[in-house]
XYZ file of C-alpha atoms in Angstrom:
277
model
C 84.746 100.245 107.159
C 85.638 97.133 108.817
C 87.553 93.624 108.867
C 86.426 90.119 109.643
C 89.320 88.607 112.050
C 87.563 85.838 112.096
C 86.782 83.421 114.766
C 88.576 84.388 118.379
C 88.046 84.143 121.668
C 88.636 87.491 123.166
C 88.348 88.501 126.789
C 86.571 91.849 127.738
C 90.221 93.279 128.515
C 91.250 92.296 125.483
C 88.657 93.898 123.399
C 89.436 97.142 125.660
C 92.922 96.456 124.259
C 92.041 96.646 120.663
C 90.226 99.849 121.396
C 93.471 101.434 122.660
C 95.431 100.403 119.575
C 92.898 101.738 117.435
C 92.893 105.536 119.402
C 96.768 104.873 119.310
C 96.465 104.677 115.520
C 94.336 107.991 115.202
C 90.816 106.673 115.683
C 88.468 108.151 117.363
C 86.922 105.014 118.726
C 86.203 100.940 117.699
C 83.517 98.949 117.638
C 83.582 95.447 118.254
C 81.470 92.742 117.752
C 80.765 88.585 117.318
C 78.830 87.178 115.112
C 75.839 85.222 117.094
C 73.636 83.748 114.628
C 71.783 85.938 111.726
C 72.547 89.061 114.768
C 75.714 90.467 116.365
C 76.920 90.052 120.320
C 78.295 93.655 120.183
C 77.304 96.851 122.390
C 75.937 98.456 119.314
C 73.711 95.863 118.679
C 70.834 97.268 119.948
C 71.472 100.499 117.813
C 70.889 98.136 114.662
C 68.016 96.569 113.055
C 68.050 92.893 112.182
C 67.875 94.024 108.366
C 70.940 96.182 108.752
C 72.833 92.953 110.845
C 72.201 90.843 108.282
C 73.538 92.958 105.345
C 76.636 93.417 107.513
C 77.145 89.860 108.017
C 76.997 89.246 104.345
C 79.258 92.263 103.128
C 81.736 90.758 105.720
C 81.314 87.763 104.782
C 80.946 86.415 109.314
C 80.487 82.849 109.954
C 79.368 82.067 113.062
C 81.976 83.308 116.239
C 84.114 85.740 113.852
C 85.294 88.794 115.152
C 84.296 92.330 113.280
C 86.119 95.338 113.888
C 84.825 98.455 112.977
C 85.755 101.890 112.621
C 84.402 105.464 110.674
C 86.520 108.120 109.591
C 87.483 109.641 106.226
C 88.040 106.887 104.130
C 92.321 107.560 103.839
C 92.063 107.779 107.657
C 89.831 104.700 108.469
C 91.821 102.580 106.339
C 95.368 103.574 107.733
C 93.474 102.522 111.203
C 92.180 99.478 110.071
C 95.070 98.647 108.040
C 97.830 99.014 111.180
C 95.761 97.357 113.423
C 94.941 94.551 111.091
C 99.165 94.274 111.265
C 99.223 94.617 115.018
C 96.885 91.618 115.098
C 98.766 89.573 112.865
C 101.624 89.895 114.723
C 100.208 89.404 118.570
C 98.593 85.944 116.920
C 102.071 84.768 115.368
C 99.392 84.893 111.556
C 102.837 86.340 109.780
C 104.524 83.637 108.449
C 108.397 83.774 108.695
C 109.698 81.263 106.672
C 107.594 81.883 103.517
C 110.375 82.818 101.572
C 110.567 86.311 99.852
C 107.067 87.886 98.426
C 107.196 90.857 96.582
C 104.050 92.551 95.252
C 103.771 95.912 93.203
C 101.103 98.333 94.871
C 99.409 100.257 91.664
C 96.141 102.540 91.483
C 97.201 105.028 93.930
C 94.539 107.991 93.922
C 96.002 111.009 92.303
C 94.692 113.776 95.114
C 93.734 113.684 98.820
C 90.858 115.958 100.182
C 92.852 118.823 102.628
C 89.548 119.033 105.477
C 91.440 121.690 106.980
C 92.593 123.517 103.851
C 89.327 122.856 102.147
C 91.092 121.991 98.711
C 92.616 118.534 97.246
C 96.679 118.115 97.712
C 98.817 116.079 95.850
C 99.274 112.470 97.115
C 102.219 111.868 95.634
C 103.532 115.666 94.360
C 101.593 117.847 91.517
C 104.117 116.634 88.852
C 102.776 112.826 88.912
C 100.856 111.583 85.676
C 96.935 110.735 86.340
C 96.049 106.624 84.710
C 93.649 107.953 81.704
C 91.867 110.578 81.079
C 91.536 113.486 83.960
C 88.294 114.777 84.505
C 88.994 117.987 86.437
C 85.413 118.266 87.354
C 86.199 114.674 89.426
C 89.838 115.124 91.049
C 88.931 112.433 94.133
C 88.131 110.119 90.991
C 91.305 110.061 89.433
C 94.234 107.660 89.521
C 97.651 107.958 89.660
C 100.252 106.199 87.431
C 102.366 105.609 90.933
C 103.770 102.481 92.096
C 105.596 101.080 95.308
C 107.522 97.697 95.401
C 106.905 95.958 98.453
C 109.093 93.013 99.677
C 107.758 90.894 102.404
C 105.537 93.773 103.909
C 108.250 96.143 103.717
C 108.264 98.838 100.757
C 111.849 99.260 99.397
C 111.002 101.397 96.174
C 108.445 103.635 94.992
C 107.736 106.152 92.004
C 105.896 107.382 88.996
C 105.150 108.223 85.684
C 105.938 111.969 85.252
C 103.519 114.828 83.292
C 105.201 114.776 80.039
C 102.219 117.474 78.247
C 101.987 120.962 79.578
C 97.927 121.506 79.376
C 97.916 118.405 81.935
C 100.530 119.690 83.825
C 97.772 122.877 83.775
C 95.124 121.052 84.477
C 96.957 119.836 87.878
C 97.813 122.835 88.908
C 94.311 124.198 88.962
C 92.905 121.078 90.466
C 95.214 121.674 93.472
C 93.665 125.475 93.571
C 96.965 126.936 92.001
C 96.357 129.692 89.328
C 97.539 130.001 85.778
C 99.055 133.209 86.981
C 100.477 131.804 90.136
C 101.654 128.527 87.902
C 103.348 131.145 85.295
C 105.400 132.559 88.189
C 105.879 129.421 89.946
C 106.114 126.986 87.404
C 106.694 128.672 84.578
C 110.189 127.006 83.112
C 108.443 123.920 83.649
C 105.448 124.509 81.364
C 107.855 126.449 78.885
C 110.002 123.468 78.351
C 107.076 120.851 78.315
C 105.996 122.565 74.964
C 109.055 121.538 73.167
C 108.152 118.068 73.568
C 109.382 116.337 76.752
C 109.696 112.758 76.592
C 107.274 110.557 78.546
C 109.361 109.779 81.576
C 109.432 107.901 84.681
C 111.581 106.147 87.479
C 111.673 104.376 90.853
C 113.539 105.185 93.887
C 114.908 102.146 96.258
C 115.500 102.264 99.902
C 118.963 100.818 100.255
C 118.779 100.775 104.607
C 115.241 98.947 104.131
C 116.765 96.607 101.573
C 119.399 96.246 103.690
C 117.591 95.680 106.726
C 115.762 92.839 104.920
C 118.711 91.129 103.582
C 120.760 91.111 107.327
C 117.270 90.032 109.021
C 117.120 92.932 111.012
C 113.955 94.671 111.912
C 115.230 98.640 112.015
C 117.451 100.077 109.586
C 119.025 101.575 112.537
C 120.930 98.371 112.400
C 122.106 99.357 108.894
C 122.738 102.679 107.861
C 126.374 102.994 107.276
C 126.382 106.670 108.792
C 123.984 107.019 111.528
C 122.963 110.319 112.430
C 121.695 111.842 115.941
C 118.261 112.535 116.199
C 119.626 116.487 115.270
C 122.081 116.052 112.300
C 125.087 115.053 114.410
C 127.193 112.638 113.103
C 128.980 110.463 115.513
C 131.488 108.820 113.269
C 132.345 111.698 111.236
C 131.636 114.564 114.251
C 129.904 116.483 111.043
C 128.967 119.318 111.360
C 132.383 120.767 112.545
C 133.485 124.106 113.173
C 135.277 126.205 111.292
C 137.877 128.867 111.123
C 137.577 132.460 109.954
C 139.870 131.641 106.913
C 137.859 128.615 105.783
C 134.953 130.756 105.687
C 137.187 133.176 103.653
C 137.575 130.751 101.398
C 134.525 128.629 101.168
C 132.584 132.145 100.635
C 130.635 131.946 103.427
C 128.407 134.864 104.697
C 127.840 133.594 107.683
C 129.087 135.639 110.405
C 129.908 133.356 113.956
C 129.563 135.385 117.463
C 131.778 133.334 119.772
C 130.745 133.080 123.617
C 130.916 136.784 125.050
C 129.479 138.166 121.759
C 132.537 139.857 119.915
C 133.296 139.191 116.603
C 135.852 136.436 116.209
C 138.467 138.058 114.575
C 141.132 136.384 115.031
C 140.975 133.352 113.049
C 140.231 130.855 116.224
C 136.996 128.137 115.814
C 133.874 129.319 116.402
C 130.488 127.139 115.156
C 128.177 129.117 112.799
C 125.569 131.081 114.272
């Protein structure tokens, strides 16, 4: 896969450059290359007949000068690559316009599944409980769609969600898509199939980001800026000093099982603070 950045003029450090921000985004490695006529002015060149250079001109769509950037992977893993450093390059060239106003745009035809390469099996992309666009055709999971959307406001997504499985012998067919038994559904899943058959409602929703709205609104680029209770990066909350310790009697109370060892290892008996184990 690849995009046409059209026509720059790029120093041999700087093309190094763009292959470092394409490792740094998971890629194994770029390729680069100019458009020179019905050929490339690329490294690879000489790897590729003029027939092939031609046809990749065209699919690009290269005048004469652009820059191609190139780069093979999964598909969901070349396009995460291309798609950041597409970004990256918008930004180092000032292309993102700042005073545009607000754009909002919804992003729809999410697949339903993702290939596991490791696991050997398709995974959820969204969780097993999201309704497929159409008809599902179990014997072509990596075909389907999902009926998932994200709002995106200005390049930033502040909401996302879906259309839920509303009919239990879809909500089967899922499950064995993903590799999950009946039997392992039944014991799993079970309440949820069992209360499908009464005849749950076709439902749906969206969840917002309030820090990214946030963010956006104040003009602020990290919703570190934002969030009303910051946390540390493990769980500590400056403002509040949550979590706090408590005392043997608040455990008492709160029913607790938790059973605190104090500094020296003897039970703390006596009522004084201790943190939980």
């Amino acid at each position: 896969k690849g995009i046409n950045f059209g026509q720059r003029d790029l120093s041999r450090a700087q093309l190094d450059g763009l292959i470092d921000d394409a490792k740094e985004l998971g890629a194994k490695g770029l390729v680069w290359a100019f458009r020179e006529g019905d050929g490339w002015r690329a490294p690879i060149a000489k790897f590729l007949s003029e027939d092939e250079l031609r046809q990749l001109n065209e699919t690009m769509e290269a005048d004469e000068g652009d820059l191609m950037l190139v780069a093979a992977d999964t598909p969901s893993m070349v396009a995460a690559i291309l798609g950041g450093l597409r970004t990256r390059l918008a930004e180092r060239w000032d292309l993102i316009p700042h005073d545009a106003g607000n754009r909002f745009c919804w992003i729809v035809d999410w697949p339903l599944f993702e290939f596991n390469d490791e696991e050997d099996r398709w995974d959820a992309l969204h969780h097993p409980f999201t309704a497929p666009a159409g008809e599902f055709d179990p014997e072509n999971p990596g075909e389907a769609r999902a009926q998932a959307y994200d709002l995106v406001w200005n390049g930033v997504e502040i909401g996302g969600g879906s259309i839920r499985i509303s009919r239990p012998e879809l909500q089967s067919q899922i499950f064995r898509a993903l590799g999950i038994s009946d039997e392992e559904a039944a014991d799993r899943f079970g309440f949820l199939l069992e209360a499908l058959k009464y005849g749950a409602p076709p439902h749906g929703g969206i969840a917002y980001g309030v820090d990214r709205f946030a963010a956006l609104l104040a003009g602020v680029e990290s919703i570190r800026d934002v969030i009303a209770f910051p946390k540390s990066g493990g769980g500590f909350d400056p403002l509040t000093e949550a979590p706090a310790s408590i005392t043997a009697q608040q455990r008492k109370e709160a029913g607790v099982d938790a059973k605190p060892q104090p500094k020296g290892g003897a039970a703390n008996e006596a009522g004084q603070e201790a943190p939980l184990a």
